Coordinates of C-alpha atoms and ligand atoms in Angstrom, one line a residue:
M630 CA -45.8 45.5 12.9
M631 CA -44.5 43.0 10.4
K632 CA -41.5 45.3 9.9
D633 CA -40.9 45.2 13.6
I634 CA -40.8 41.4 13.6
L635 CA -38.3 41.3 10.8
Q636 CA -36.3 44.0 12.5
Q637 CA -36.3 42.0 15.7
L638 CA -34.8 39.0 13.9
E639 CA -32.0 41.1 12.6
E640 CA -31.3 42.4 16.1
R641 CA -31.3 38.9 17.6
R642 CA -28.9 37.8 14.9
E643 CA -26.7 40.8 15.6
T644 CA -26.5 39.9 19.3
A645 CA -25.8 36.3 18.5
R646 CA -23.1 37.3 16.1
L647 CA -21.3 39.3 18.8
G648 CA -20.7 36.2 20.8
G649 CA -19.2 37.0 24.1
G650 CA -19.2 40.8 23.4
Q651 CA -16.7 43.3 22.0
K652 CA -14.4 43.2 25.0
R653 CA -13.8 39.5 24.7
I654 CA -13.5 39.8 20.9
D655 CA -10.8 42.5 21.4
S656 CA -9.0 40.2 23.8
Q657 CA -9.2 37.3 21.3
H658 CA -7.7 39.6 18.6
G659 CA -5.1 40.8 21.1
R660 CA -3.7 37.3 21.3
G661 CA -3.3 37.2 17.6
K662 CA -6.4 34.9 17.2
L663 CA -9.3 35.4 14.9
T664 CA -12.9 35.0 16.3
A665 CA -14.8 31.8 15.6
R666 CA -16.9 33.6 13.0
E667 CA -14.0 35.2 11.3
R668 CA -12.4 31.7 10.9
V669 CA -15.5 30.3 9.3
E670 CA -15.7 33.2 6.9
L671 CA -12.1 32.8 5.9
L672 CA -12.4 29.0 5.6
L673 CA -15.4 29.0 3.3
D674 CA -16.1 30.5 -0.1
E675 CA -17.5 34.0 0.2
D676 CA -21.2 34.1 1.3
S677 CA -21.5 30.3 1.2
F678 CA -22.0 29.8 4.9
E679 CA -25.4 28.5 6.1
E680 CA -25.6 28.6 9.8
Y681 CA -27.7 26.4 12.0
D682 CA -28.7 26.7 15.7
M683 CA -27.6 30.3 16.0
F684 CA -30.2 30.8 18.8
K685 CA -29.6 27.5 20.6
T686 CA -29.0 27.9 24.3
H687 CA -28.1 25.7 27.2
R688 CA -30.6 24.5 29.8
C689 CA -28.4 24.4 32.8
T690 CA -29.8 26.0 36.0
D691 CA -26.9 25.1 38.4
F692 CA -24.5 27.9 39.4
D693 CA -27.1 30.5 38.4
M694 CA -26.6 29.6 34.7
Q695 CA -30.2 30.4 33.9
N696 CA -29.1 34.1 34.0
N697 CA -26.3 33.5 31.6
K698 CA -27.6 32.0 28.4
P699 CA -25.7 33.4 25.4
A700 CA -27.3 32.6 22.0
G701 CA -25.4 29.9 20.2
D702 CA -23.9 28.5 23.3
G703 CA -20.2 28.9 22.3
V704 CA -20.1 27.1 19.0
I705 CA -20.9 28.1 15.4
V706 CA -22.1 25.3 13.2
G707 CA -23.3 24.9 9.6
W708 CA -22.1 24.2 6.1
G709 CA -20.6 26.0 3.2
T710 CA -18.3 25.4 0.3
I711 CA -14.6 25.3 -0.4
N712 CA -13.9 26.1 -4.0
G713 CA -17.4 25.1 -4.7
R714 CA -17.4 21.8 -2.8
M715 CA -19.5 21.2 0.2
V716 CA -18.1 20.9 3.8
Y717 CA -19.6 21.0 7.2
V718 CA -18.0 23.2 9.9
F719 CA -18.1 23.7 13.6
S720 CA -16.1 26.6 15.2
Q721 CA -15.8 26.9 18.9
D722 CA -16.2 30.5 20.2
F723 CA -13.8 31.2 23.0
T724 CA -15.5 34.5 23.8
V725 CA -18.6 32.6 24.9
L726 CA -17.9 30.9 28.3
G727 CA -14.4 30.1 27.0
G728 CA -15.8 28.0 24.2
S729 CA -16.6 25.4 26.9
V730 CA -18.6 22.3 25.9
S731 CA -22.1 22.0 27.3
A732 CA -24.7 19.4 26.5
T733 CA -26.3 21.7 23.9
H734 CA -22.9 22.8 22.5
A735 CA -22.2 19.1 21.9
Q736 CA -25.6 18.6 20.3
K737 CA -24.9 21.3 17.8
I738 CA -21.7 19.6 16.8
C739 CA -23.4 16.2 16.6
K740 CA -26.1 17.7 14.4
I741 CA -23.8 18.7 11.6
M742 CA -21.7 15.6 12.0
D743 CA -24.9 13.5 11.4
M744 CA -25.7 15.7 8.3
A745 CA -22.2 15.3 7.0
M746 CA -22.5 11.5 7.3
Q747 CA -25.9 11.4 5.7
N748 CA -25.1 13.8 2.9
G749 CA -21.5 12.7 2.3
A750 CA -19.3 15.7 2.9
P751 CA -16.2 16.4 5.1
V752 CA -16.3 17.8 8.6
I753 CA -13.9 20.5 9.6
G754 CA -13.7 21.3 13.3
I755 CA -12.2 24.5 14.6
N756 CA -11.2 23.9 18.2
D757 CA -10.7 26.7 20.7
S758 CA -12.2 25.7 24.1
G759 CA -11.7 25.5 27.8
G760 CA -13.0 22.0 27.7
A761 CA -15.9 20.5 29.5
R762 CA -18.2 23.2 30.8
I763 CA -17.6 22.9 34.5
Q764 CA -21.1 24.1 35.5
E765 CA -22.7 21.2 33.6
G766 CA -20.6 18.4 35.0
V767 CA -21.5 15.0 33.7
D768 CA -23.9 16.4 31.0
S769 CA -20.8 17.9 29.4
L770 CA -18.9 14.7 29.5
A771 CA -21.8 12.9 27.9
G772 CA -21.8 15.5 25.2
Y773 CA -18.1 14.8 24.5
G774 CA -18.9 11.1 24.4
E775 CA -21.6 11.6 21.8
V776 CA -19.1 13.6 19.6
F777 CA -16.4 10.9 20.0
E778 CA -18.8 8.2 18.9
R779 CA -19.6 10.2 15.8
N780 CA -15.9 10.7 15.1
I781 CA -15.5 7.0 15.1
M782 CA -18.5 6.3 12.9
A783 CA -17.4 9.0 10.4
S784 CA -13.9 7.6 10.2
G785 CA -13.3 6.3 6.7
V786 CA -16.7 7.6 5.6
V787 CA -16.1 11.3 5.3
P788 CA -12.8 13.1 5.7
Q789 CA -12.5 14.8 9.1
I790 CA -10.1 17.7 9.6
S791 CA -9.3 19.4 12.9
L792 CA -7.8 22.9 13.3
I793 CA -6.5 23.6 16.8
M794 CA -6.6 27.3 17.4
G795 CA -6.6 27.7 21.2
P796 CA -6.7 25.5 24.2
C797 CA -7.6 21.8 23.7
A798 CA -7.0 19.9 26.9
G799 CA -8.1 16.8 28.9
G800 CA -10.4 14.3 27.2
A801 CA -11.3 17.0 24.7
V802 CA -8.1 16.1 22.7
Y803 CA -9.6 12.8 21.8
S804 CA -12.1 14.2 19.4
P805 CA -9.4 15.8 17.1
A806 CA -7.2 12.7 17.8
M807 CA -9.7 10.5 16.0
T808 CA -9.9 12.8 12.9
D809 CA -7.8 12.3 9.8
F810 CA -5.7 15.5 10.0
I811 CA -4.8 17.9 12.8
F812 CA -3.4 21.4 12.0
M813 CA -2.1 23.6 14.8
V814 CA -1.2 27.3 15.1
K815 CA 2.2 28.1 16.5
D816 CA 2.2 29.8 19.9
S817 CA -1.6 30.1 20.3
S818 CA -2.7 26.5 20.4
Y819 CA -2.0 23.5 22.6
M820 CA -3.2 20.0 23.2
F821 CA -2.5 17.8 26.2
V822 CA -4.2 15.2 28.3
T823 CA -3.1 16.8 31.6
G824 CA -1.8 20.4 31.8
P825 CA 1.5 21.8 33.1
D826 CA 0.2 22.2 36.7
V827 CA -0.9 18.5 37.0
V828 CA 2.4 17.4 35.4
K829 CA 4.3 19.4 38.0
T830 CA 2.4 17.9 40.8
V831 CA 2.6 14.3 39.6
T832 CA 6.0 14.0 38.0
N833 CA 7.7 17.1 39.3
E834 CA 8.5 18.2 35.7
H835 CA 8.5 21.9 35.0
V836 CA 7.2 22.5 31.5
T837 CA 5.2 25.3 29.8
A838 CA 2.0 24.7 27.9
E839 CA 3.8 25.4 24.7
E840 CA 6.6 22.9 25.5
L841 CA 4.1 20.3 26.7
G842 CA 1.6 20.5 23.9
G843 CA 2.3 23.3 21.4
A844 CA 2.4 23.0 17.6
S845 CA 6.1 22.4 17.6
T846 CA 5.9 19.5 20.1
H847 CA 3.1 17.8 18.3
T848 CA 4.5 18.1 14.8
K849 CA 8.1 17.3 15.6
K850 CA 8.0 15.0 18.7
S851 CA 4.7 13.3 19.2
S852 CA 3.4 13.3 15.6
V853 CA -0.1 14.0 17.0
A854 CA -0.5 16.9 14.6
D855 CA 0.1 16.9 10.8
G856 CA 1.1 20.5 10.3
A857 CA 2.1 23.7 12.2
F858 CA 1.4 27.1 10.9
E859 CA 2.3 30.7 11.8
N860 CA -1.2 32.0 12.3
D861 CA -4.9 31.4 11.9
V862 CA -4.9 32.8 8.4
E863 CA -2.2 30.5 7.1
A864 CA -3.6 27.4 8.8
I865 CA -7.0 28.0 7.3
A866 CA -5.6 28.6 3.8
E867 CA -3.7 25.3 4.0
V868 CA -6.9 23.5 5.0
R869 CA -8.6 24.9 1.9
R870 CA -5.7 23.6 -0.2
L871 CA -5.9 20.1 1.4
V872 CA -9.7 19.8 0.9
D873 CA -9.1 20.4 -2.9
F874 CA -7.2 17.0 -3.0
L875 CA -9.8 15.0 -1.1
P876 CA -13.0 13.3 -2.1
L877 CA -16.1 14.4 -0.3
N878 CA -16.8 10.9 1.0
N879 CA -15.7 7.3 0.6
R880 CA -18.2 6.5 -2.1
E881 CA -16.8 9.2 -4.4
K882 CA -13.6 9.5 -6.3
P883 CA -11.2 12.4 -5.5
P884 CA -11.9 15.5 -7.6
V885 CA -10.3 15.9 -11.0
R886 CA -8.8 19.3 -11.7
P887 CA -7.9 20.9 -15.0
F888 CA -4.2 20.5 -15.5
F889 CA -1.7 22.4 -17.5
D890 CA 1.2 20.0 -17.6
E891 CA 1.8 17.3 -20.2
P892 CA 1.3 13.8 -18.8
D893 CA 4.2 12.5 -21.0
R894 CA 6.6 15.3 -20.0
I895 CA 10.2 14.0 -20.2
E896 CA 12.5 15.1 -17.4
D897 CA 16.1 14.6 -18.6
S898 CA 17.4 15.8 -15.3
L899 CA 16.1 12.7 -13.6
D900 CA 18.6 10.6 -15.5
T901 CA 21.4 12.1 -13.3
L902 CA 19.4 12.3 -10.0
I903 CA 21.1 9.2 -8.6
P904 CA 24.7 10.0 -7.6
E905 CA 27.6 7.7 -8.7
N906 CA 28.4 6.7 -5.2
P907 CA 25.5 4.6 -3.8
N908 CA 26.0 6.1 -0.3
T909 CA 25.6 9.7 -1.4
P910 CA 22.2 11.1 -0.6
Y911 CA 19.9 13.0 -3.0
D912 CA 16.7 14.7 -2.4
M913 CA 13.7 12.5 -3.1
K914 CA 11.4 15.5 -3.0
E915 CA 13.0 16.6 -6.3
L916 CA 11.7 13.5 -7.9
I917 CA 8.2 14.0 -6.4
T918 CA 7.9 17.5 -7.6
K919 CA 9.1 16.6 -11.1
L920 CA 6.5 13.8 -11.3
A921 CA 3.6 16.0 -10.1
D922 CA 1.3 18.1 -12.2
E923 CA 2.7 21.7 -12.1
G924 CA 5.3 20.6 -9.5
D925 CA 2.6 20.9 -6.8
F926 CA 3.3 18.7 -3.7
Y927 CA 1.2 19.0 -0.5
E928 CA 3.2 17.4 2.2
I929 CA 1.7 15.8 5.3
Q930 CA 3.8 15.5 8.6
Q931 CA 6.7 17.4 7.1
D932 CA 8.4 17.9 10.4
F933 CA 8.2 14.3 11.7
A934 CA 10.2 11.2 10.6
G935 CA 11.9 12.9 7.6
N936 CA 13.3 9.6 6.5
I937 CA 9.9 9.0 4.9
V938 CA 8.0 11.6 2.9
T939 CA 4.2 11.5 2.6
G940 CA 1.7 13.8 0.8
F941 CA -0.5 14.5 -2.1
I942 CA 0.2 15.4 -5.7
R943 CA -1.9 15.3 -8.9
M944 CA -1.3 13.4 -12.1
E945 CA -3.4 14.2 -15.0
G946 CA -5.5 16.3 -12.6
Q947 CA -6.2 13.4 -10.3
T948 CA -5.1 13.1 -6.7
V949 CA -2.3 10.6 -5.9
G950 CA -0.9 9.9 -2.4
V951 CA 2.8 9.7 -2.4
V952 CA 5.0 7.7 0.0
A953 CA 8.7 8.0 -0.6
N954 CA 11.9 7.0 1.3
Q955 CA 14.1 10.1 1.7
P956 CA 17.9 9.3 1.4
M957 CA 18.7 12.7 2.8
V958 CA 17.5 11.7 6.3
L959 CA 19.0 8.6 8.0
A960 CA 19.7 7.3 4.5
G961 CA 16.0 6.7 4.1
V962 CA 15.8 3.7 6.6
L963 CA 12.5 2.5 7.9
D964 CA 12.1 2.8 11.6
I965 CA 9.3 3.0 14.1
D966 CA 8.4 6.6 13.4
S967 CA 8.5 6.4 9.6
A968 CA 6.6 3.2 9.5
R969 CA 3.8 4.6 11.7
K970 CA 3.7 7.8 9.7
A971 CA 3.5 6.1 6.4
A972 CA 1.1 3.4 7.5
R973 CA -1.5 5.9 8.7
F974 CA -1.1 7.8 5.4
V975 CA -1.6 4.7 3.3
R976 CA -4.7 3.7 5.3
F977 CA -6.1 7.2 4.7
C978 CA -5.6 7.0 1.0
D979 CA -7.0 3.5 0.8
A980 CA -10.1 4.5 2.8
F981 CA -10.8 7.4 0.5
E982 CA -10.0 5.8 -2.9
I983 CA -6.8 7.8 -3.4
P984 CA -4.2 5.9 -5.6
I985 CA -0.8 5.4 -4.0
L986 CA 2.5 6.1 -5.6
T987 CA 5.5 4.6 -3.7
L988 CA 9.1 5.8 -4.5
V989 CA 11.6 3.4 -3.0
D990 CA 15.2 3.9 -2.0
V991 CA 15.5 2.0 1.3
P992 CA 18.6 0.4 2.8
G993 CA 16.5 -1.6 5.3
F994 CA 15.3 -1.2 8.9
L995 CA 17.2 0.8 11.5
P996 CA 19.1 -1.5 13.8
G997 CA 19.5 -1.0 17.6
T998 CA 18.1 -1.8 21.0
K999 CA 16.1 1.4 21.1
Q1000 CA 14.2 0.3 18.0
E1001 CA 13.7 -3.3 19.2
Y1002 CA 12.7 -2.4 22.8
D1003 CA 10.2 0.1 21.4
G1004 CA 8.6 -2.4 19.2
V1005 CA 9.9 -1.9 15.7
I1006 CA 8.5 -5.4 14.9
K1007 CA 5.0 -4.3 15.7
H1008 CA 5.3 -0.8 14.2
G1009 CA 7.1 -1.9 11.1
A1010 CA 4.3 -4.5 10.6
K1011 CA 1.8 -1.6 10.4
L1012 CA 3.2 -0.3 7.2
L1013 CA 3.5 -3.8 5.7
F1014 CA -0.1 -4.5 6.7
A1015 CA -1.4 -1.2 5.4
Y1016 CA 0.2 -1.7 2.0
G1017 CA -0.9 -5.3 1.8
E1018 CA -4.6 -4.6 2.6
A1019 CA -4.9 -1.5 0.4
T1020 CA -7.0 -2.1 -2.7
V1021 CA -6.6 1.3 -4.4
P1022 CA -4.3 1.5 -7.5
K1023 CA -0.7 1.0 -6.3
V1024 CA 2.3 2.0 -8.5
T1025 CA 5.8 1.6 -7.2
V1026 CA 9.1 3.0 -8.6
I1027 CA 12.4 1.8 -7.2
T1028 CA 15.1 4.4 -7.8
R1029 CA 18.0 2.8 -6.0
K1030 CA 18.2 0.5 -3.0
A1031 CA 15.4 -1.9 -2.1
Y1032 CA 17.0 -4.3 0.4
G1033 CA 15.6 -7.1 2.5
G1034 CA 12.3 -6.9 4.4
A1035 CA 12.1 -3.2 3.5
Y1036 CA 11.9 -4.2 -0.2
V1037 CA 8.9 -6.3 0.5
V1038 CA 7.2 -3.7 2.8
M1039 CA 7.5 -0.8 0.3
A1040 CA 4.6 -1.7 -1.9
S1041 CA 6.3 -4.6 -3.6
K1042 CA 4.6 -6.9 -6.1
H1043 CA 4.1 -9.4 -3.4
L1044 CA 1.7 -7.1 -1.5
R1045 CA -0.6 -6.7 -4.5
A1046 CA 1.0 -3.7 -6.0
D1047 CA -0.3 -3.2 -9.5
V1048 CA 2.7 -1.8 -11.5
N1049 CA 6.2 -2.0 -10.2
Y1050 CA 8.9 -0.1 -12.1
A1051 CA 12.6 0.1 -11.4
W1052 CA 15.2 2.5 -12.6
P1053 CA 18.4 0.9 -14.1
T1054 CA 20.2 2.2 -11.0
S1055 CA 18.2 0.0 -8.7
E1056 CA 19.7 -2.6 -6.4
I1057 CA 17.1 -5.1 -5.4
A1058 CA 18.6 -7.7 -3.0
V1059 CA 18.7 -9.1 0.5
M1060 CA 21.4 -6.6 1.4
G1061 CA 24.2 -4.4 0.0
A1062 CA 27.2 -6.1 -1.6
K1063 CA 29.6 -5.4 1.3
G1064 CA 27.4 -6.8 4.0
A1065 CA 26.5 -9.8 1.8
T1066 CA 30.2 -10.7 1.1
E1067 CA 31.2 -10.4 4.7
I1068 CA 28.6 -13.0 5.7
L1069 CA 29.0 -15.3 2.7
Y1070 CA 32.8 -15.3 2.7
R1071 CA 33.6 -14.9 6.4
S1072 CA 36.6 -17.2 6.2
E1073 CA 38.2 -14.9 3.6
L1074 CA 37.8 -11.8 5.6
G1075 CA 41.5 -11.2 6.2
D1076 CA 42.3 -11.3 2.5
E1077 CA 41.4 -7.8 1.2
E1078 CA 42.0 -8.6 -2.4
K1079 CA 39.7 -11.7 -2.4
I1080 CA 37.0 -9.8 -0.6
A1081 CA 37.1 -6.9 -3.0
K1082 CA 36.7 -9.4 -5.9
R1083 CA 33.8 -11.2 -4.1
T1084 CA 32.1 -7.8 -3.5
Q1085 CA 32.6 -6.8 -7.1
D1086 CA 31.2 -10.1 -8.3
Y1087 CA 28.2 -9.8 -6.1
E1088 CA 27.6 -6.2 -7.3
D1089 CA 27.8 -7.3 -10.9
A1090 CA 25.4 -10.2 -10.4
F1091 CA 22.9 -8.9 -7.9
A1092 CA 23.1 -5.1 -7.4
N1093 CA 20.7 -4.4 -10.2
P1094 CA 17.0 -4.6 -11.1
F1095 CA 17.3 -7.4 -13.6
V1096 CA 17.2 -10.4 -11.2
A1097 CA 13.9 -9.1 -10.0
A1098 CA 12.7 -8.2 -13.5
E1099 CA 13.6 -11.7 -14.7
R1100 CA 11.1 -13.1 -12.2
G1101 CA 8.4 -10.5 -13.0
F1102 CA 8.7 -8.9 -9.5
I1103 CA 9.5 -5.7 -11.5
D1104 CA 7.2 -5.2 -14.5
E1105 CA 9.6 -3.0 -16.4
V1106 CA 13.0 -1.3 -16.0
I1107 CA 12.4 2.3 -17.1
Q1108 CA 14.4 5.3 -18.0
P1109 CA 14.3 7.8 -15.1
R1110 CA 13.5 10.7 -17.5
S1111 CA 10.2 9.0 -18.6
T1112 CA 9.0 8.2 -15.1
R1113 CA 6.1 10.8 -15.2
K1114 CA 4.8 9.4 -18.4
R1115 CA 5.1 5.7 -17.3
V1116 CA 3.5 6.4 -13.9
A1117 CA 0.7 8.6 -15.3
R1118 CA -0.2 5.9 -17.9
A1119 CA -0.1 3.2 -15.2
F1120 CA -2.6 5.1 -13.1
A1121 CA -4.8 5.8 -16.1
M1122 CA -4.8 2.0 -16.9
L1123 CA -5.8 1.3 -13.2
R1124 CA -8.7 3.9 -13.1
N1125 CA -11.4 1.2 -12.9
K1126 CA -9.5 -1.2 -10.7
K1127 CA -11.7 -3.3 -8.4
Q1128 CA -10.2 -5.6 -5.8
T1129 CA -12.2 -7.4 -3.1
M1130 CA -11.2 -8.7 0.3
P1131 CA -12.2 -11.9 2.0
W1132 CA -15.3 -11.4 4.2
K1133 CA -14.3 -10.3 7.7
K1134 CA -15.8 -8.1 10.4
H1135 CA -12.6 -6.0 10.4
D1136 CA -8.9 -6.9 10.4
N1137 CA -6.6 -6.9 13.4
I1138 CA -3.8 -4.6 12.2
P1139 CA -0.9 -4.6 14.8
L1140 CA -1.9 -1.4 16.6
Ligands
HXC39 C1 -16.8 26.9 32.0 C2 -15.0 28.2 31.3 C3 -14.2 27.0 31.2 C4 -14.9 25.8 31.5 C5 -13.0 28.7 30.7 N1 -14.2 29.2 31.0 N2 -13.0 27.3 30.8 N3 -16.2 28.1 31.8 N4 -16.1 25.8 31.9 N5 -14.2 24.6 31.3 C6 -14.6 30.6 31.0 C7 -13.9 31.4 32.1 O1 -14.7 31.3 33.3 C8 -13.9 32.8 31.5 O2 -15.2 33.3 31.7 C9 -13.7 32.5 30.1 O3 -14.1 31.2 29.8 C10 -12.3 32.7 29.6 O4 -11.4 32.0 30.5 P1 -10.1 32.6 31.1 O5 -9.7 31.7 32.2 O6 -10.4 34.0 31.5 O7 -9.2 32.6 29.9 P2 -7.6 32.2 29.8 O8 -6.9 33.0 30.9 O9 -7.2 32.4 28.5 O10 -7.5 30.7 30.2 C11 -8.1 29.7 29.4 C12 -8.1 28.4 30.1 C13 -8.7 28.5 31.4 C14 -6.6 27.9 30.1 C15 -8.8 27.4 29.1 O11 -9.9 29.1 31.3 C16 -8.9 27.1 32.1 O12 -8.0 26.5 32.6 N6 -10.2 26.7 32.1 C17 -10.5 25.4 32.7 C18 -10.0 24.3 31.9 C19 -10.5 23.0 32.4 O13 -10.0 22.5 33.4 N7 -11.4 22.4 31.7 C20 -12.0 21.1 32.0 C21 -10.9 20.2 31.4 S1 -11.4 18.5 31.5 P3 -15.5 34.9 31.8 O14 -16.9 35.0 32.0 O15 -14.6 35.4 32.8 O16 -15.0 35.4 30.4 C22 -12.2 18.3 30.1 C23 -12.6 17.0 29.9 C24 -13.3 16.7 28.7 O17 -12.3 19.2 29.3 C25 -13.8 15.3 28.9 C26 -14.1 14.6 27.6 C27 -14.5 13.2 27.9

């Protein structure tokens, strides 16, 4: 008798685990997608998944739904570990009613989000859903609303990561949109507010789902997503790598990993990184990887606004967020896209106690009507604001140009940066020598010899780090080869930094 009961539990579990049945599982596999359960298994450490609400069903009776009540209601929820550290997970099951969101499906997601907030661990959401369950109407919409509110409350409290692994359309996109990072899978996921059919009707544009809201669109054009991956397996592996950099919540420091790289490693090659000609580009990523423990750099938004580089490294085993101008793309100028990209990254780091390293080689802001009409003033201010409000340890290294407003924006001393270094190759000034001479000596412009002399004089006097260093705006001019050591020691010195803000309800960052 007892044996039967135990047996029955196993049978019920088996049925629940099969989701929408073998045929639909095969169809999911046929599209190159893993099932909701396979994704969870792959994401978490082996045998670490604790599932909740496996038998939860919807209570809808419209459209004969009382006769179609699959166990689990189209989403798998619970917690487990990633390299031993706790995370909460939900994974929508497209084989069950298209992964559509009912009132109970939403309740399951809310349950683990509440636990994540209470117990201080990240939430990872795997999205693969036809959206609001049509049979449930407004109950479904209410469910989405409850999830949205939790996304907002959790923002800045626990890291939230979204994997998009199938359809994600309509208002459903706004839950991932409010999380910290969105990863998409190429050719099998899409996100849009209105689909291709509605677009055709309203604007007469003909566009495929992939063009409108695929991984490529969102990582290259819209910047809605932070990374695009070849398949489910790769995307999940990259989420595991990302989680290793992050703290579990905003009251904890990021994890410290054993490291196998001398903090005072000297990199002689950096002494020749900067080309003779100030207009010749070089790859800032070379500097980043040479500063990082074991050369490991986890880039965020690699395919968008390449003129600024954002991502995570470790120094002495501790996570550091890096923001760096990239001279290889648009000479490293700041513009709307790069300012928005970096501002969001800086705010993430600040919210989660991740120190920020800023590497500066910036000729200024991108000129043009397009930039001005699209609001470069407001968007550029986002980055300025983000740096200025951040209270985490901030270390800045100027490698070459730091001109004008962009000098101030890029974590200058004036924005409460803690340690500001400059390489001897730095030029910290209002603008480059040529531009400055042309304005200051306009009347001499016809006389090439005079202008050349003026330019040379300006270069000698101002195109260097020492004017700023004399004023204490630069703490020290350092040898490029010793940068890793200097930066690592600066962060070590800042480990117990505490900085407070004036009382306010919240700020009013120029959104
Ligand atoms: C109920 C749904 C569903 C939904 C899919 N299914 N979407 N059931 N509500 N929203 C079911 C299908 O009936 C089908 O059931 C199974 O899931 C698989 O769907 P298919 O259509 O066979 O799959 P596919 O051809 O791959 O197409 C996937 C799809 C399509 C593109 C997602 O199903 C679709 O367009 N669905 C409707 C999407 C939609 O309009 N949703 C509402 C959006 S508004 P069987 O039993 O045959 O397997 C929204 C607002 C959120 O979400 C608001 C937040 C505030």
